[in-house]
mmCIF file of C-alpha atoms in Angstrom:
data_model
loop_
_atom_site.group_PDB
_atom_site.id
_atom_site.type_symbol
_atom_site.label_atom_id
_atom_site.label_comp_id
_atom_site.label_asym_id
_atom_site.label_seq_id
_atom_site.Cartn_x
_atom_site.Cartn_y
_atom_site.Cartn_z
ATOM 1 C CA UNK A 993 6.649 218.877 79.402
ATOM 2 C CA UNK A 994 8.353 219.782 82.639
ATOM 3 C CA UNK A 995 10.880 222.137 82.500
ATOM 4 C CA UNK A 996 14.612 221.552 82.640
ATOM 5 C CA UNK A 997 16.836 222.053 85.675
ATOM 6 C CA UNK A 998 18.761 225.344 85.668
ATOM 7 C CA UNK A 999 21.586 225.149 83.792
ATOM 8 C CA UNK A 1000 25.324 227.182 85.207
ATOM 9 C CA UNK A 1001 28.341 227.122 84.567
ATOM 10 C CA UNK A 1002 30.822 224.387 85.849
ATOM 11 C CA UNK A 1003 32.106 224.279 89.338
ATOM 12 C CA UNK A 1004 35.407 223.271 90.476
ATOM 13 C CA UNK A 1005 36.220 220.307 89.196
ATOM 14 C CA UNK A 1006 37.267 217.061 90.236
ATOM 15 C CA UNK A 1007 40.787 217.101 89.414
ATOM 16 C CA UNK A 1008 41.860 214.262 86.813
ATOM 17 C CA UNK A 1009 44.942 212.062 85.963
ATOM 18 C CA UNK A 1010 48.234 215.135 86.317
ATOM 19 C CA UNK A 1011 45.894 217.850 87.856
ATOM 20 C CA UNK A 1012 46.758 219.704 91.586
ATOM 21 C CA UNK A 1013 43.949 218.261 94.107
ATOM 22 C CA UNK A 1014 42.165 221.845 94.846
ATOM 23 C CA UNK A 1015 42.302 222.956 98.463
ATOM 24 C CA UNK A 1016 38.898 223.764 99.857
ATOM 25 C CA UNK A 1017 36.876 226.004 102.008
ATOM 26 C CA UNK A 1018 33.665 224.392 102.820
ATOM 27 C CA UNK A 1019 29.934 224.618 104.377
ATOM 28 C CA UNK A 1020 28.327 222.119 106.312
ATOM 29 C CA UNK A 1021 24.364 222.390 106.462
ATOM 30 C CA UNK A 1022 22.440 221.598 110.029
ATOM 31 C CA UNK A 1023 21.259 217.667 109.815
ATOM 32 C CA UNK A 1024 18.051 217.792 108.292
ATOM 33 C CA UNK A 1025 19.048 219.568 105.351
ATOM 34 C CA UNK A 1026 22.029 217.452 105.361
ATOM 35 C CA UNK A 1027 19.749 213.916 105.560
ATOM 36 C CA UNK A 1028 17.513 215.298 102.720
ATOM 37 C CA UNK A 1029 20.589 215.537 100.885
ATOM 38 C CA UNK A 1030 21.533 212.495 101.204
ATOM 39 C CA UNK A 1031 18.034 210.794 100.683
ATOM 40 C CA UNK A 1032 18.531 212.088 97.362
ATOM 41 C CA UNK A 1033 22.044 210.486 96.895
ATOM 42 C CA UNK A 1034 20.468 207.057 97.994
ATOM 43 C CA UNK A 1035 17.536 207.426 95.795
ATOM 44 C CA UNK A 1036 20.316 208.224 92.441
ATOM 45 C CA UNK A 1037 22.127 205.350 93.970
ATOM 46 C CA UNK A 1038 19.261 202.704 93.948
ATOM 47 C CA UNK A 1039 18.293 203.413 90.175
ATOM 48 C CA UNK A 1040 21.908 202.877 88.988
ATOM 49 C CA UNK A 1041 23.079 206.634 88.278
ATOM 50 C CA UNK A 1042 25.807 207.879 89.205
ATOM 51 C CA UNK A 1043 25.479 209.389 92.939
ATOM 52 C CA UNK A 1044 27.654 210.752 95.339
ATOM 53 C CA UNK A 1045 26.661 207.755 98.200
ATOM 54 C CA UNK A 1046 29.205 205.812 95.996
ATOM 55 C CA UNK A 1047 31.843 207.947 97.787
ATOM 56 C CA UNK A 1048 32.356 206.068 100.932
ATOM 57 C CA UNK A 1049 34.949 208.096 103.050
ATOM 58 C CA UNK A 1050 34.363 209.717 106.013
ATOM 59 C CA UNK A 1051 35.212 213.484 104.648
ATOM 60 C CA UNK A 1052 32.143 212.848 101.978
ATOM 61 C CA UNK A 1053 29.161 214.962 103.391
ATOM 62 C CA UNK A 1054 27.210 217.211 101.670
ATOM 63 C CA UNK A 1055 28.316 220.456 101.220
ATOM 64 C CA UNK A 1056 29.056 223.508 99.267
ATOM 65 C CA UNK A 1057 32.295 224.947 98.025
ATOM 66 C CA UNK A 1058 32.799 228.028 99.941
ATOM 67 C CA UNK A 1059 36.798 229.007 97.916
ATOM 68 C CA UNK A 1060 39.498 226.339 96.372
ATOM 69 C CA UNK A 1061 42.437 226.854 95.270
ATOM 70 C CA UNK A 1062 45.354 225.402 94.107
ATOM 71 C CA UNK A 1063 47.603 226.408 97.496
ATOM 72 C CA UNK A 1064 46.672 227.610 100.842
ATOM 73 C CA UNK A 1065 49.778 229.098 102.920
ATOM 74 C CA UNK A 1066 49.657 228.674 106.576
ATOM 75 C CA UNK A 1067 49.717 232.718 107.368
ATOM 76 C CA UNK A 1068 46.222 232.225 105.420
ATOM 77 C CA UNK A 1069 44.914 228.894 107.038
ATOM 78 C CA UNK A 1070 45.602 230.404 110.270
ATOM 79 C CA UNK A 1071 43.597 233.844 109.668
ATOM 80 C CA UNK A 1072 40.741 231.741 108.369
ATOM 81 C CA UNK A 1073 39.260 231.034 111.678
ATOM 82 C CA UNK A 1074 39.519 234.574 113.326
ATOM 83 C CA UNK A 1075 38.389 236.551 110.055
ATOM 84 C CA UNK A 1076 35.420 234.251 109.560
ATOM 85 C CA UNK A 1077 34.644 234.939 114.102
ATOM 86 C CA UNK A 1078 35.210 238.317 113.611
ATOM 87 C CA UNK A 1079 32.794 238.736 110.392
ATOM 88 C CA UNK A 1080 29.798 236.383 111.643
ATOM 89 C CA UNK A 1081 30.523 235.710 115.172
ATOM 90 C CA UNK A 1082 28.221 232.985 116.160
ATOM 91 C CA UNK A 1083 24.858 233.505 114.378
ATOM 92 C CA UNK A 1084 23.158 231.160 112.227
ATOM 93 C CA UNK A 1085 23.678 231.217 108.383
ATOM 94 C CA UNK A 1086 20.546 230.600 107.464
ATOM 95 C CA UNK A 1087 20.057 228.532 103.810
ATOM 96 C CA UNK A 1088 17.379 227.023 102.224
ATOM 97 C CA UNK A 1089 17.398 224.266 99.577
ATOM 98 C CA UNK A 1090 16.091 225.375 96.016
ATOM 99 C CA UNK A 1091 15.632 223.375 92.509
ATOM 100 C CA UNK A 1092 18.207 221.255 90.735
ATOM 101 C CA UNK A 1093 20.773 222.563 88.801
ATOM 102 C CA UNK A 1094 23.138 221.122 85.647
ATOM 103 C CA UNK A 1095 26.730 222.163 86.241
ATOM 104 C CA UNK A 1096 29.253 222.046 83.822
ATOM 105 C CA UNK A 1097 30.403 220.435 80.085
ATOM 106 C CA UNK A 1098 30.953 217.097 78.857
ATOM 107 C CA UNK A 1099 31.118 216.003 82.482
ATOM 108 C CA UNK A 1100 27.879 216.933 83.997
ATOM 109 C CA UNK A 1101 27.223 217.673 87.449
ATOM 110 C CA UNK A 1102 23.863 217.319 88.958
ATOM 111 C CA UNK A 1103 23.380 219.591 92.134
ATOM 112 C CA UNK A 1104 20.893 221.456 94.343
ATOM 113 C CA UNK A 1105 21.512 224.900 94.531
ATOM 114 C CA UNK A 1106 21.706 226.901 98.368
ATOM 115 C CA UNK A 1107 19.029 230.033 97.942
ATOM 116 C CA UNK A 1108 21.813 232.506 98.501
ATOM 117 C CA UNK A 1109 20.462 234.200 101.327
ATOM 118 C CA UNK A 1110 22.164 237.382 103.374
ATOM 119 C CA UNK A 1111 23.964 235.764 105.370
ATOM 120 C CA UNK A 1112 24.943 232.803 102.708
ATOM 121 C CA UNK A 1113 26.319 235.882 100.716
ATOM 122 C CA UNK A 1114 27.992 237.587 104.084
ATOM 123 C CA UNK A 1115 29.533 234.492 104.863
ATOM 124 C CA UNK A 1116 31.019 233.917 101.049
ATOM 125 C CA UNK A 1117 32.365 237.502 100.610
ATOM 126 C CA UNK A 1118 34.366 236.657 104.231
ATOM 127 C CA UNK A 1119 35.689 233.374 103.029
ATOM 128 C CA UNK A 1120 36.812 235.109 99.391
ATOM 129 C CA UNK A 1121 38.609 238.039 101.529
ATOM 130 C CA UNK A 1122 40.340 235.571 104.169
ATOM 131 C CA UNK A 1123 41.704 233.528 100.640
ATOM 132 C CA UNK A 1124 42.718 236.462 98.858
ATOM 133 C CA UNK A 1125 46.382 235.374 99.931
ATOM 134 C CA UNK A 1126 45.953 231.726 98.620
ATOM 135 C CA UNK A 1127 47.522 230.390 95.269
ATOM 136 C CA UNK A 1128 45.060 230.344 92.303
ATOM 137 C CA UNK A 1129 41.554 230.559 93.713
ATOM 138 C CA UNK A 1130 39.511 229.105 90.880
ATOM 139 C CA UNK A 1131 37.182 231.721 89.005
ATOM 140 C CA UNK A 1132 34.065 230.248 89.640
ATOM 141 C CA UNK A 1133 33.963 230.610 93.187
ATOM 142 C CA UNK A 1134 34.891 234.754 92.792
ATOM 143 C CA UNK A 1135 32.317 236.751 94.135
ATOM 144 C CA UNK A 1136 29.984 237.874 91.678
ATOM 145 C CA UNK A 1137 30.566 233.800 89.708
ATOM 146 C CA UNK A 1138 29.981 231.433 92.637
ATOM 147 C CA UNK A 1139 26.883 229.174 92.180
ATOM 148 C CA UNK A 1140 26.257 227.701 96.142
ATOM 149 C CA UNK A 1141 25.204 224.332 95.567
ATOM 150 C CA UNK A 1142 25.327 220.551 97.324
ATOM 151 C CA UNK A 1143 26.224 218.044 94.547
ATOM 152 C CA UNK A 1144 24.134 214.872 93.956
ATOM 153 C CA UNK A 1145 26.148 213.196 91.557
ATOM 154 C CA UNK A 1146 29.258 213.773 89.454
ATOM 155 C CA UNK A 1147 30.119 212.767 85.785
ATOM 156 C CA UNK A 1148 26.615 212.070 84.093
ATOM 157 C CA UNK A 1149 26.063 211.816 80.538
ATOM 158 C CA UNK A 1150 22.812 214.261 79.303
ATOM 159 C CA UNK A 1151 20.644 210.873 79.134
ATOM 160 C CA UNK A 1152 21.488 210.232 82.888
ATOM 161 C CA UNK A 1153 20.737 213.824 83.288
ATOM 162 C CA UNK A 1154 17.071 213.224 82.132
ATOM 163 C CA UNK A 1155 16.579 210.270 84.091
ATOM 164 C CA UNK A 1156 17.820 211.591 87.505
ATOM 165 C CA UNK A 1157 16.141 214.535 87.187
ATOM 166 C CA UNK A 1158 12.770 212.955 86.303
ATOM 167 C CA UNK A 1159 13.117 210.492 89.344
ATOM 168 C CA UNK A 1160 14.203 213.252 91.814
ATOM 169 C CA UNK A 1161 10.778 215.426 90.847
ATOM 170 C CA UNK A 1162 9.046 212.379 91.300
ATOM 171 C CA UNK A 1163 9.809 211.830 94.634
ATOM 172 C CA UNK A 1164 9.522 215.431 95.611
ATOM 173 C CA UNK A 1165 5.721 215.508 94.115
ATOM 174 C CA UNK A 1166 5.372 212.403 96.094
ATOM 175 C CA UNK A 1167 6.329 213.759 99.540
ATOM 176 C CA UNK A 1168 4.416 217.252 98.740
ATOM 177 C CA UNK A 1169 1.474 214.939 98.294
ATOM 178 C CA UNK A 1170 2.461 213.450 101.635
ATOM 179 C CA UNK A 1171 2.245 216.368 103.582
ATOM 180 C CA UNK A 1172 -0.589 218.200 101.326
ATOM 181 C CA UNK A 1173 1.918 220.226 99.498
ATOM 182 C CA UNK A 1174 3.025 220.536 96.274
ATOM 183 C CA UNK A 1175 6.588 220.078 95.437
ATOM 184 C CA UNK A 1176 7.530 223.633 95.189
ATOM 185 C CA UNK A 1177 5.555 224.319 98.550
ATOM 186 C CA UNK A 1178 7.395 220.883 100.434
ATOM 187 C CA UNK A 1179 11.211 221.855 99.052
ATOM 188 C CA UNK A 1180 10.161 225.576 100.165
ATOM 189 C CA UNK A 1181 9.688 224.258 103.937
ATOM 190 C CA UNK A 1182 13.215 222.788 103.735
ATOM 191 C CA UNK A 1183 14.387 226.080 105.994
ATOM 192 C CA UNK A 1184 18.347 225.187 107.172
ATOM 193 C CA UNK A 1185 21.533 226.668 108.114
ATOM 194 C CA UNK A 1186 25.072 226.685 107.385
ATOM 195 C CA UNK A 1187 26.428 225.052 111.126
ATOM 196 C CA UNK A 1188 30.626 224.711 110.345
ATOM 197 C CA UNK A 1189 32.754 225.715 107.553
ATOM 198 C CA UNK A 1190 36.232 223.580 107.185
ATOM 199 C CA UNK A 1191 39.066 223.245 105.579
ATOM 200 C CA UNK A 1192 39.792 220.271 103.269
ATOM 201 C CA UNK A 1193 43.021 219.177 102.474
ATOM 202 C CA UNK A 1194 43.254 216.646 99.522
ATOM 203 C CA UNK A 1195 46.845 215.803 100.078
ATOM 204 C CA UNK A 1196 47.125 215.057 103.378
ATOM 205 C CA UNK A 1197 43.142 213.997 103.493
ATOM 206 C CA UNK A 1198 42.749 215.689 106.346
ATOM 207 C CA UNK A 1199 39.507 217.905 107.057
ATOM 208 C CA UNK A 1200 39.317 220.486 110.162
ATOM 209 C CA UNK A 1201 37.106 222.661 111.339
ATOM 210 C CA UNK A 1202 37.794 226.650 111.318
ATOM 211 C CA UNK A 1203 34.044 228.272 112.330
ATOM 212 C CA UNK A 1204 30.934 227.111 114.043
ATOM 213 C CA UNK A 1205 27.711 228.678 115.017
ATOM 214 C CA UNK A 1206 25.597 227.991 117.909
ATOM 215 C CA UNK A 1207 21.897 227.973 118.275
ATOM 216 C CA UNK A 1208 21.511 226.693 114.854
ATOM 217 C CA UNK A 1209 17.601 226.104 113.440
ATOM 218 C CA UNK A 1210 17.175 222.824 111.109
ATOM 219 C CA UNK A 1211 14.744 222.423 108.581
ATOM 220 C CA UNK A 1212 11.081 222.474 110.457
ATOM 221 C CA UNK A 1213 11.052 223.797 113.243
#
């Protein structure tokens, strides 16, 4: 028997009917990381589970949750940029994809965690200080709590759980054994970085970007 994913504690939620849409601080990965994300969204989609490719908007890449909260005043918003400069300047973040991970309670979220690296961790503890100002920042992105991770799919039930997770090791055997890897060794290789962070705005719906780096290595080379 294979063993289970890792198991955490529940991220921010999706808000549901009555709830205030979370305002977000997010990180964007460089495009390979981001495609092999999203190869596993299509591969969820095409056996019927529940994936995130059935989120169609524009704003719906794969990312992870840097700080949300339930406000963000503008005296905040508008030191995001320069804290986050002033902190990492333009390096790299580097981040690597690790192993799946169950999120949450009744409504389970299936995720790959972010190996928090250095500069994954530099770049959260500068996010967390340049919110410290905004309304109710949820507990489970508090340093110390926060989980990085890119969601796969949203509100599974524990059978789904099984399945997805059996057909997602499956194909990550199968392209080890492509390359002469094993799976461990082929998700290993998957070497990214963090290239933006933005801000996400569920009320408006508006998305903007508040850091960049340059010179930014993808997964590979």
């Amino acid at each position: 028997m294979t063993a289970p994913p890792w198991r955490g504690c529940s991220p921010a939620s999706t808000p549901g009917a009555g709830e205030v849409p979370l305002q977000s601080v997010e990180a964007l990965v460089d495009p390979v990381t981001d495609a092999a994300v999203r190869r596993e969204w299509q591969l969820l989609a095409e056996a019927g589970l529940p994936s995130q490719a059935s989120h169609q908007g524009d704003t719906n890449v794969p990312h992870v949750t840097l700080s949300a909260a339930v406000a963000v005043p503008a005296p905040v918003d508008d030191e995001l940029g320069p804290a986050l400069a002033r902190a990492l300047g333009d390096s790299p973040v580097t981040a690597r994809l690790g192993p799946l991970v169950v999120l949450g309670g009744a409504r389970l979220v299936l995720a790959r965690l972010l190996v928090p690296s250095a500069g994954l961790l530099h770049l959260h503890a500068a996010v967390a200080d340049a919110m410290a100002g905004a309304t109710e920042v949820t507990a489970q992105v508090a340093v110390g709590r926060w989980v990085p991770h890119l969601t796969l799919a949203r509100g599974l039930g524990a059978g789904q759980v099984e399945r997805a997770v059996a057909l997602l090791r499956e194909a990550a055997h199968a392209d080890g054994a492509h390359d002469g890897r094993d799976a461990r060794d082929a998700r290993d290789a998957r070497e990214g970085a963090v290239v933006e962070v933005r801000r996400w705005d569920p009320g408006a719906r508006r998305v903007w970007p508040v850091w960049a780096a340059d010179g930014i290595p993808t997964m590979g080379s």
